[in-house]
Amino acid sequence: MHIIHNGTLVPGDWLKIPHNNKSFRYGIGCFETMRLQANEIPLFYWHWQRLSAGIAALQFKLLNPLSEASLLLQIRQLCGINNCELSARIRITLYANTTLLSDDNFADYIIEASPSDAFSDSSDEAIRMDVFYNNKKAVDSFSNLKISNYLHNSMAVLFAKQNGLQDMFVVNSFNEIIETTTSNIIVVKDGILFTPGLKAGPVNGVMLQWLKENLDIKESTITESVLAEADEIILTNAMGLKRVTMFRDKVFEDKIVYDALWNLVAVTLFR
């Protein structure tokens, strides 16, 4: 497998990060994960907007400037080299290439592309969840972005693994449920769709943005009781949709809205 580093195609094991690199030491960076299907990235516009916001927020100065068009061209080139043009998982990572905290944030970028399963219905997959309170996500100017420092999510994933769960709901500093470790959330009650607002601190998810443009999804505060009383809980991210099958002792059997959303995404985005 190959990667692209600052616009140059190199073997996947070529890159060496110095031990005193500022991103390695302090987690200074941003990233995007994208789904490519049939050599297209249907949500690319939203990915580029969020990536650009991350670059601005981190005050990154790219030594090899990126544009929306050049990034897409490089992704397609890499997928061709790695033989994954039909269905791929793409990741672009931007990281500071300096050492001192006081240094300007000059940055490099890496593009990765690996084969992925085609978009498919995962409604039969068991996803059991609980709420993770041990670490709480701060609500600040970075909350809605994909920032490299994912300590709280990493600890939540570890907790899920240790307790036989597939994912965890993440809370902000006000104990509001805002997302999971990998996804945005849509709660369904009596046919009405709810999701936390951006002011509560969730990642500004690209799939959720697209769904909001096509459906009536209301912003609301999500709590444990809201989850317990829900008819369905749907998880969304750039790779697709999943449905929660159990929250604590409650089993979710309904999937009417999930099926409708899945069909909409399958027909419109990932044909």
mmCIF file of C-alpha atoms in Angstrom:
data_model
loop_
_atom_site.group_PDB
_atom_site.id
_atom_site.type_symbol
_atom_site.label_atom_id
_atom_site.label_comp_id
_atom_site.label_asym_id
_atom_site.label_seq_id
_atom_site.Cartn_x
_atom_site.Cartn_y
_atom_site.Cartn_z
ATOM 1 C CA MET A 1 0.000 0.000 0.000
ATOM 2 C CA HIS A 2 1.112 3.543 -0.772
ATOM 3 C CA ILE A 3 0.307 6.888 0.806
ATOM 4 C CA ILE A 4 0.644 10.469 -0.376
ATOM 5 C CA HIS A 5 2.824 12.754 1.722
ATOM 6 C CA ASN A 6 2.725 16.462 0.838
ATOM 7 C CA GLY A 7 1.658 15.633 -2.710
ATOM 8 C CA THR A 8 4.264 12.886 -3.297
ATOM 9 C CA LEU A 9 3.410 9.204 -3.669
ATOM 10 C CA VAL A 10 5.514 7.095 -1.289
ATOM 11 C CA PRO A 11 5.385 3.550 0.186
ATOM 12 C CA GLY A 12 3.214 3.226 3.264
ATOM 13 C CA ASP A 13 6.162 2.503 5.541
ATOM 14 C CA TRP A 14 8.296 5.347 4.210
ATOM 15 C CA LEU A 15 7.215 8.092 6.603
ATOM 16 C CA LYS A 16 9.164 8.537 9.826
ATOM 17 C CA ILE A 17 7.894 10.994 12.456
ATOM 18 C CA PRO A 18 10.680 12.472 14.674
ATOM 19 C CA HIS A 19 10.350 11.755 18.391
ATOM 20 C CA ASN A 20 10.196 15.491 19.140
ATOM 21 C CA ASN A 21 7.495 16.279 16.584
ATOM 22 C CA LYS A 22 4.918 18.660 18.051
ATOM 23 C CA SER A 23 1.923 16.677 16.794
ATOM 24 C CA PHE A 24 3.312 13.432 18.211
ATOM 25 C CA ARG A 25 3.975 15.037 21.588
ATOM 26 C CA TYR A 26 0.877 17.197 21.961
ATOM 27 C CA GLY A 27 -1.778 15.878 19.577
ATOM 28 C CA ILE A 28 -1.844 18.973 17.365
ATOM 29 C CA GLY A 29 -3.548 18.055 14.127
ATOM 30 C CA CYS A 30 -6.812 17.497 12.291
ATOM 31 C CA PHE A 31 -8.141 14.815 9.993
ATOM 32 C CA GLU A 32 -10.995 13.640 7.786
ATOM 33 C CA THR A 33 -12.270 10.142 7.083
ATOM 34 C CA MET A 34 -14.174 9.753 3.812
ATOM 35 C CA ARG A 35 -16.001 7.056 1.891
ATOM 36 C CA LEU A 36 -15.155 6.694 -1.775
ATOM 37 C CA GLN A 37 -17.584 4.701 -3.905
ATOM 38 C CA ALA A 38 -17.144 4.148 -7.665
ATOM 39 C CA ASN A 39 -14.263 6.652 -7.603
ATOM 40 C CA GLU A 40 -16.542 9.378 -6.226
ATOM 41 C CA ILE A 41 -16.806 10.963 -2.763
ATOM 42 C CA PRO A 42 -20.428 12.158 -2.560
ATOM 43 C CA LEU A 43 -19.884 14.081 0.701
ATOM 44 C CA PHE A 44 -16.608 15.644 -0.398
ATOM 45 C CA TYR A 45 -17.885 19.246 -0.266
ATOM 46 C CA TRP A 46 -18.748 18.917 3.437
ATOM 47 C CA HIS A 47 -15.448 17.165 4.159
ATOM 48 C CA TRP A 48 -13.525 20.000 2.525
ATOM 49 C CA GLN A 49 -15.468 22.644 4.449
ATOM 50 C CA ARG A 50 -14.740 20.962 7.796
ATOM 51 C CA LEU A 51 -11.104 20.301 6.918
ATOM 52 C CA SER A 52 -10.649 23.937 5.932
ATOM 53 C CA ALA A 53 -12.196 25.008 9.234
ATOM 54 C CA GLY A 54 -9.749 22.752 11.092
ATOM 55 C CA ILE A 55 -6.769 24.197 9.210
ATOM 56 C CA ALA A 56 -7.910 27.719 10.096
ATOM 57 C CA ALA A 57 -8.640 26.890 13.751
ATOM 58 C CA LEU A 58 -5.193 25.323 14.231
ATOM 59 C CA GLN A 59 -3.538 28.184 12.325
ATOM 60 C CA PHE A 60 -1.804 25.635 10.106
ATOM 61 C CA LYS A 61 0.536 26.888 7.393
ATOM 62 C CA LEU A 62 0.803 24.189 4.755
ATOM 63 C CA LEU A 63 4.217 24.008 3.114
ATOM 64 C CA ASN A 64 2.474 22.299 0.183
ATOM 65 C CA PRO A 65 -0.846 24.141 -0.206
ATOM 66 C CA LEU A 66 -3.995 22.096 -0.813
ATOM 67 C CA SER A 67 -7.067 23.043 -2.780
ATOM 68 C CA GLU A 68 -10.392 21.245 -2.971
ATOM 69 C CA ALA A 69 -9.618 20.136 -6.539
ATOM 70 C CA SER A 70 -6.025 19.052 -5.871
ATOM 71 C CA LEU A 71 -7.034 16.988 -2.830
ATOM 72 C CA LEU A 72 -9.693 15.130 -4.787
ATOM 73 C CA LEU A 73 -7.247 14.506 -7.634
ATOM 74 C CA GLN A 74 -4.639 13.087 -5.242
ATOM 75 C CA ILE A 75 -7.215 10.837 -3.560
ATOM 76 C CA ARG A 76 -8.260 9.356 -6.908
ATOM 77 C CA GLN A 77 -4.626 8.882 -7.904
ATOM 78 C CA LEU A 78 -3.902 7.039 -4.660
ATOM 79 C CA CYS A 79 -6.990 4.828 -4.968
ATOM 80 C CA GLY A 80 -5.839 3.853 -8.448
ATOM 81 C CA ILE A 81 -2.387 2.875 -7.166
ATOM 82 C CA ASN A 82 -3.865 0.952 -4.209
ATOM 83 C CA ASN A 83 -6.537 -0.762 -6.351
ATOM 84 C CA CYS A 84 -9.498 0.506 -4.352
ATOM 85 C CA GLU A 85 -11.346 2.760 -6.819
ATOM 86 C CA LEU A 86 -14.634 0.867 -6.358
ATOM 87 C CA SER A 87 -14.942 1.257 -2.589
ATOM 88 C CA ALA A 88 -12.387 2.796 -0.250
ATOM 89 C CA ARG A 89 -11.886 4.328 3.141
ATOM 90 C CA ILE A 90 -9.909 7.559 2.804
ATOM 91 C CA ARG A 91 -8.130 9.405 5.579
ATOM 92 C CA ILE A 92 -6.300 12.702 5.300
ATOM 93 C CA THR A 93 -4.267 13.812 8.308
ATOM 94 C CA LEU A 94 -2.682 17.229 8.773
ATOM 95 C CA TYR A 95 -0.042 17.541 11.457
ATOM 96 C CA ALA A 96 2.399 20.159 12.721
ATOM 97 C CA ASN A 97 5.928 19.392 11.496
ATOM 98 C CA THR A 98 7.734 21.570 14.033
ATOM 99 C CA THR A 99 8.969 20.792 17.556
ATOM 100 C CA LEU A 100 8.446 23.635 20.054
ATOM 101 C CA LEU A 101 5.014 24.694 21.248
ATOM 102 C CA SER A 102 6.032 28.278 20.472
ATOM 103 C CA ASP A 103 6.858 27.442 16.826
ATOM 104 C CA ASP A 104 4.456 28.530 14.105
ATOM 105 C CA ASN A 105 2.218 25.653 13.062
ATOM 106 C CA PHE A 106 3.819 24.726 9.772
ATOM 107 C CA ALA A 107 2.068 21.565 8.665
ATOM 108 C CA ASP A 108 2.406 18.484 6.481
ATOM 109 C CA TYR A 109 -0.341 16.193 5.240
ATOM 110 C CA ILE A 110 -0.795 12.481 4.633
ATOM 111 C CA ILE A 111 -3.461 10.811 2.479
ATOM 112 C CA GLU A 112 -4.287 7.141 3.054
ATOM 113 C CA ALA A 113 -6.592 4.935 0.970
ATOM 114 C CA SER A 114 -7.526 1.344 1.721
ATOM 115 C CA PRO A 115 -10.200 -1.036 0.369
ATOM 116 C CA SER A 116 -13.531 -0.904 2.158
ATOM 117 C CA ASP A 117 -16.721 -2.927 2.034
ATOM 118 C CA ALA A 118 -19.336 -1.384 -0.215
ATOM 119 C CA PHE A 119 -22.124 0.602 1.437
ATOM 120 C CA SER A 120 -24.589 -1.945 2.794
ATOM 121 C CA ASP A 121 -27.423 -2.417 5.267
ATOM 122 C CA SER A 122 -26.027 -3.118 8.743
ATOM 123 C CA SER A 123 -29.353 -3.194 10.590
ATOM 124 C CA ASP A 124 -28.795 -6.783 11.773
ATOM 125 C CA GLU A 125 -25.511 -5.871 13.479
ATOM 126 C CA ALA A 126 -25.798 -5.923 17.273
ATOM 127 C CA ILE A 127 -24.865 -2.534 18.721
ATOM 128 C CA ARG A 128 -25.218 -2.381 22.493
ATOM 129 C CA MET A 129 -24.398 0.911 24.162
ATOM 130 C CA ASP A 130 -24.206 2.876 27.394
ATOM 131 C CA VAL A 131 -23.175 6.410 28.399
ATOM 132 C CA PHE A 132 -19.537 7.204 29.189
ATOM 133 C CA TYR A 133 -19.171 9.703 32.040
ATOM 134 C CA ASN A 134 -15.531 9.129 33.038
ATOM 135 C CA ASN A 135 -14.280 11.786 30.622
ATOM 136 C CA LYS A 136 -16.370 14.642 29.267
ATOM 137 C CA LYS A 137 -15.915 16.479 26.003
ATOM 138 C CA ALA A 138 -15.208 20.190 26.331
ATOM 139 C CA VAL A 139 -17.447 22.600 24.459
ATOM 140 C CA ASP A 140 -15.107 24.996 22.692
ATOM 141 C CA SER A 141 -14.006 26.228 19.264
ATOM 142 C CA PHE A 142 -12.590 22.791 18.390
ATOM 143 C CA SER A 143 -15.599 20.693 19.429
ATOM 144 C CA ASN A 144 -17.257 20.565 16.005
ATOM 145 C CA LEU A 145 -14.023 19.668 14.165
ATOM 146 C CA LYS A 146 -12.099 16.427 13.657
ATOM 147 C CA ILE A 147 -9.105 17.167 15.883
ATOM 148 C CA SER A 148 -6.315 14.604 16.335
ATOM 149 C CA ASN A 149 -6.457 14.639 20.141
ATOM 150 C CA TYR A 150 -9.108 11.967 20.712
ATOM 151 C CA LEU A 151 -8.165 10.984 24.254
ATOM 152 C CA HIS A 152 -11.719 11.013 25.633
ATOM 153 C CA ASN A 153 -13.034 8.930 22.706
ATOM 154 C CA SER A 154 -10.139 6.478 23.011
ATOM 155 C CA MET A 155 -10.913 5.886 26.681
ATOM 156 C CA ALA A 156 -14.604 5.432 25.895
ATOM 157 C CA VAL A 157 -13.777 2.825 23.221
ATOM 158 C CA LEU A 158 -11.583 0.984 25.726
ATOM 159 C CA PHE A 159 -14.383 1.059 28.305
ATOM 160 C CA ALA A 160 -16.833 -0.352 25.748
ATOM 161 C CA LYS A 161 -14.463 -3.185 24.871
ATOM 162 C CA GLN A 162 -13.906 -4.049 28.539
ATOM 163 C CA ASN A 163 -17.660 -4.182 29.171
ATOM 164 C CA GLY A 164 -18.848 -6.124 26.125
ATOM 165 C CA LEU A 165 -20.335 -3.074 24.378
ATOM 166 C CA GLN A 166 -19.926 -1.945 20.773
ATOM 167 C CA ASP A 167 -19.819 1.828 21.351
ATOM 168 C CA MET A 168 -20.436 4.511 23.972
ATOM 169 C CA PHE A 169 -22.445 7.716 24.057
ATOM 170 C CA VAL A 170 -20.216 10.715 24.787
ATOM 171 C CA VAL A 171 -21.303 13.569 27.066
ATOM 172 C CA ASN A 172 -20.195 17.183 27.202
ATOM 173 C CA SER A 173 -19.210 19.094 30.324
ATOM 174 C CA PHE A 174 -22.922 19.702 31.048
ATOM 175 C CA ASN A 175 -23.683 15.934 31.008
ATOM 176 C CA GLU A 176 -25.620 16.284 27.759
ATOM 177 C CA ILE A 177 -25.324 13.331 25.373
ATOM 178 C CA ILE A 178 -23.866 14.721 22.149
ATOM 179 C CA GLU A 179 -22.483 11.862 20.001
ATOM 180 C CA THR A 180 -20.799 8.460 20.151
ATOM 181 C CA THR A 181 -17.091 7.757 19.834
ATOM 182 C CA THR A 182 -17.407 7.534 16.031
ATOM 183 C CA SER A 183 -20.776 8.922 15.019
ATOM 184 C CA ASN A 184 -23.429 11.565 15.299
ATOM 185 C CA ILE A 185 -26.765 10.489 16.728
ATOM 186 C CA ILE A 186 -30.361 10.812 15.583
ATOM 187 C CA VAL A 187 -33.045 9.958 18.120
ATOM 188 C CA VAL A 188 -36.486 9.000 16.808
ATOM 189 C CA LYS A 189 -39.635 9.424 18.904
ATOM 190 C CA ASP A 190 -43.167 9.220 17.479
ATOM 191 C CA GLY A 191 -41.830 9.721 13.964
ATOM 192 C CA ILE A 192 -39.931 12.921 14.862
ATOM 193 C CA LEU A 193 -36.149 13.045 14.413
ATOM 194 C CA PHE A 194 -33.935 14.801 16.977
ATOM 195 C CA THR A 195 -30.192 15.466 17.181
ATOM 196 C CA PRO A 196 -27.982 17.578 19.468
ATOM 197 C CA GLY A 197 -27.243 21.097 18.219
ATOM 198 C CA LEU A 198 -23.694 22.133 17.377
ATOM 199 C CA LYS A 199 -23.608 24.427 20.418
ATOM 200 C CA ALA A 200 -23.645 21.310 22.617
ATOM 201 C CA GLY A 201 -20.284 20.278 21.138
ATOM 202 C CA PRO A 202 -20.718 17.328 18.756
ATOM 203 C CA VAL A 203 -18.556 16.897 15.687
ATOM 204 C CA ASN A 204 -20.203 18.629 12.739
ATOM 205 C CA GLY A 205 -20.762 15.359 10.909
ATOM 206 C CA VAL A 206 -20.850 15.352 7.117
ATOM 207 C CA MET A 207 -23.544 12.685 6.785
ATOM 208 C CA LEU A 208 -25.698 14.436 9.370
ATOM 209 C CA GLN A 209 -25.273 17.742 7.532
ATOM 210 C CA TRP A 210 -26.465 16.110 4.324
ATOM 211 C CA LEU A 211 -29.431 14.508 6.059
ATOM 212 C CA LYS A 212 -30.388 17.840 7.631
ATOM 213 C CA GLU A 213 -30.526 19.391 4.174
ATOM 214 C CA ASN A 214 -32.913 16.688 2.979
ATOM 215 C CA LEU A 215 -35.025 15.962 6.049
ATOM 216 C CA ASP A 216 -36.671 17.718 8.980
ATOM 217 C CA ILE A 217 -34.328 16.943 11.886
ATOM 218 C CA LYS A 218 -34.880 19.024 14.989
ATOM 219 C CA GLU A 219 -32.117 20.086 17.366
ATOM 220 C CA SER A 220 -32.723 19.115 20.962
ATOM 221 C CA THR A 221 -30.952 18.324 24.228
ATOM 222 C CA ILE A 222 -30.409 14.566 24.526
ATOM 223 C CA THR A 223 -30.346 12.934 27.959
ATOM 224 C CA GLU A 224 -30.430 9.369 29.288
ATOM 225 C CA SER A 225 -34.208 9.535 29.643
ATOM 226 C CA VAL A 226 -34.563 10.666 26.023
ATOM 227 C CA LEU A 227 -32.543 7.641 24.893
ATOM 228 C CA ALA A 228 -34.522 5.290 27.123
ATOM 229 C CA GLU A 229 -37.839 6.559 25.732
ATOM 230 C CA ALA A 230 -36.775 6.614 22.078
ATOM 231 C CA ASP A 231 -38.302 4.424 19.389
ATOM 232 C CA GLU A 232 -35.039 4.268 17.424
ATOM 233 C CA ILE A 233 -31.477 5.563 17.746
ATOM 234 C CA ILE A 234 -29.544 5.954 14.499
ATOM 235 C CA LEU A 235 -25.800 6.536 14.204
ATOM 236 C CA THR A 236 -24.407 8.452 11.237
ATOM 237 C CA ASN A 237 -20.905 9.129 9.953
ATOM 238 C CA ALA A 238 -19.087 9.472 6.644
ATOM 239 C CA MET A 239 -19.013 5.704 6.116
ATOM 240 C CA GLY A 240 -22.779 5.287 6.467
ATOM 241 C CA LEU A 241 -25.567 4.516 8.946
ATOM 242 C CA LYS A 242 -26.052 2.080 11.812
ATOM 243 C CA ARG A 243 -28.823 1.513 14.339
ATOM 244 C CA VAL A 244 -28.511 0.994 18.076
ATOM 245 C CA THR A 245 -30.061 -2.339 19.026
ATOM 246 C CA MET A 246 -29.794 -2.008 22.817
ATOM 247 C CA PHE A 247 -29.274 0.829 25.304
ATOM 248 C CA ARG A 248 -28.715 -0.670 28.750
ATOM 249 C CA ASP A 249 -31.746 -2.957 29.242
ATOM 250 C CA LYS A 250 -33.866 -1.498 26.447
ATOM 251 C CA VAL A 251 -34.015 -3.382 23.162
ATOM 252 C CA PHE A 252 -34.816 -1.372 20.026
ATOM 253 C CA GLU A 253 -36.847 -3.452 17.595
ATOM 254 C CA ASP A 254 -38.287 -0.692 15.385
ATOM 255 C CA LYS A 255 -36.252 0.274 12.330
ATOM 256 C CA ILE A 256 -38.817 2.060 10.188
ATOM 257 C CA VAL A 257 -36.927 5.364 10.129
ATOM 258 C CA TYR A 258 -33.554 3.641 9.827
ATOM 259 C CA ASP A 259 -34.775 1.769 6.741
ATOM 260 C CA ALA A 260 -36.084 5.002 5.206
ATOM 261 C CA LEU A 261 -32.804 6.849 5.844
ATOM 262 C CA TRP A 262 -30.727 3.926 4.589
ATOM 263 C CA ASN A 263 -32.713 3.771 1.346
ATOM 264 C CA LEU A 264 -32.406 7.536 0.882
ATOM 265 C CA VAL A 265 -28.622 7.427 1.346
ATOM 266 C CA ALA A 266 -28.204 4.305 -0.785
ATOM 267 C CA VAL A 267 -30.199 5.683 -3.705
ATOM 268 C CA THR A 268 -28.943 9.281 -3.555
ATOM 269 C CA LEU A 269 -25.313 9.059 -2.406
ATOM 270 C CA PHE A 270 -23.940 5.544 -2.794
ATOM 271 C CA ARG A 271 -25.652 4.061 -5.833
#
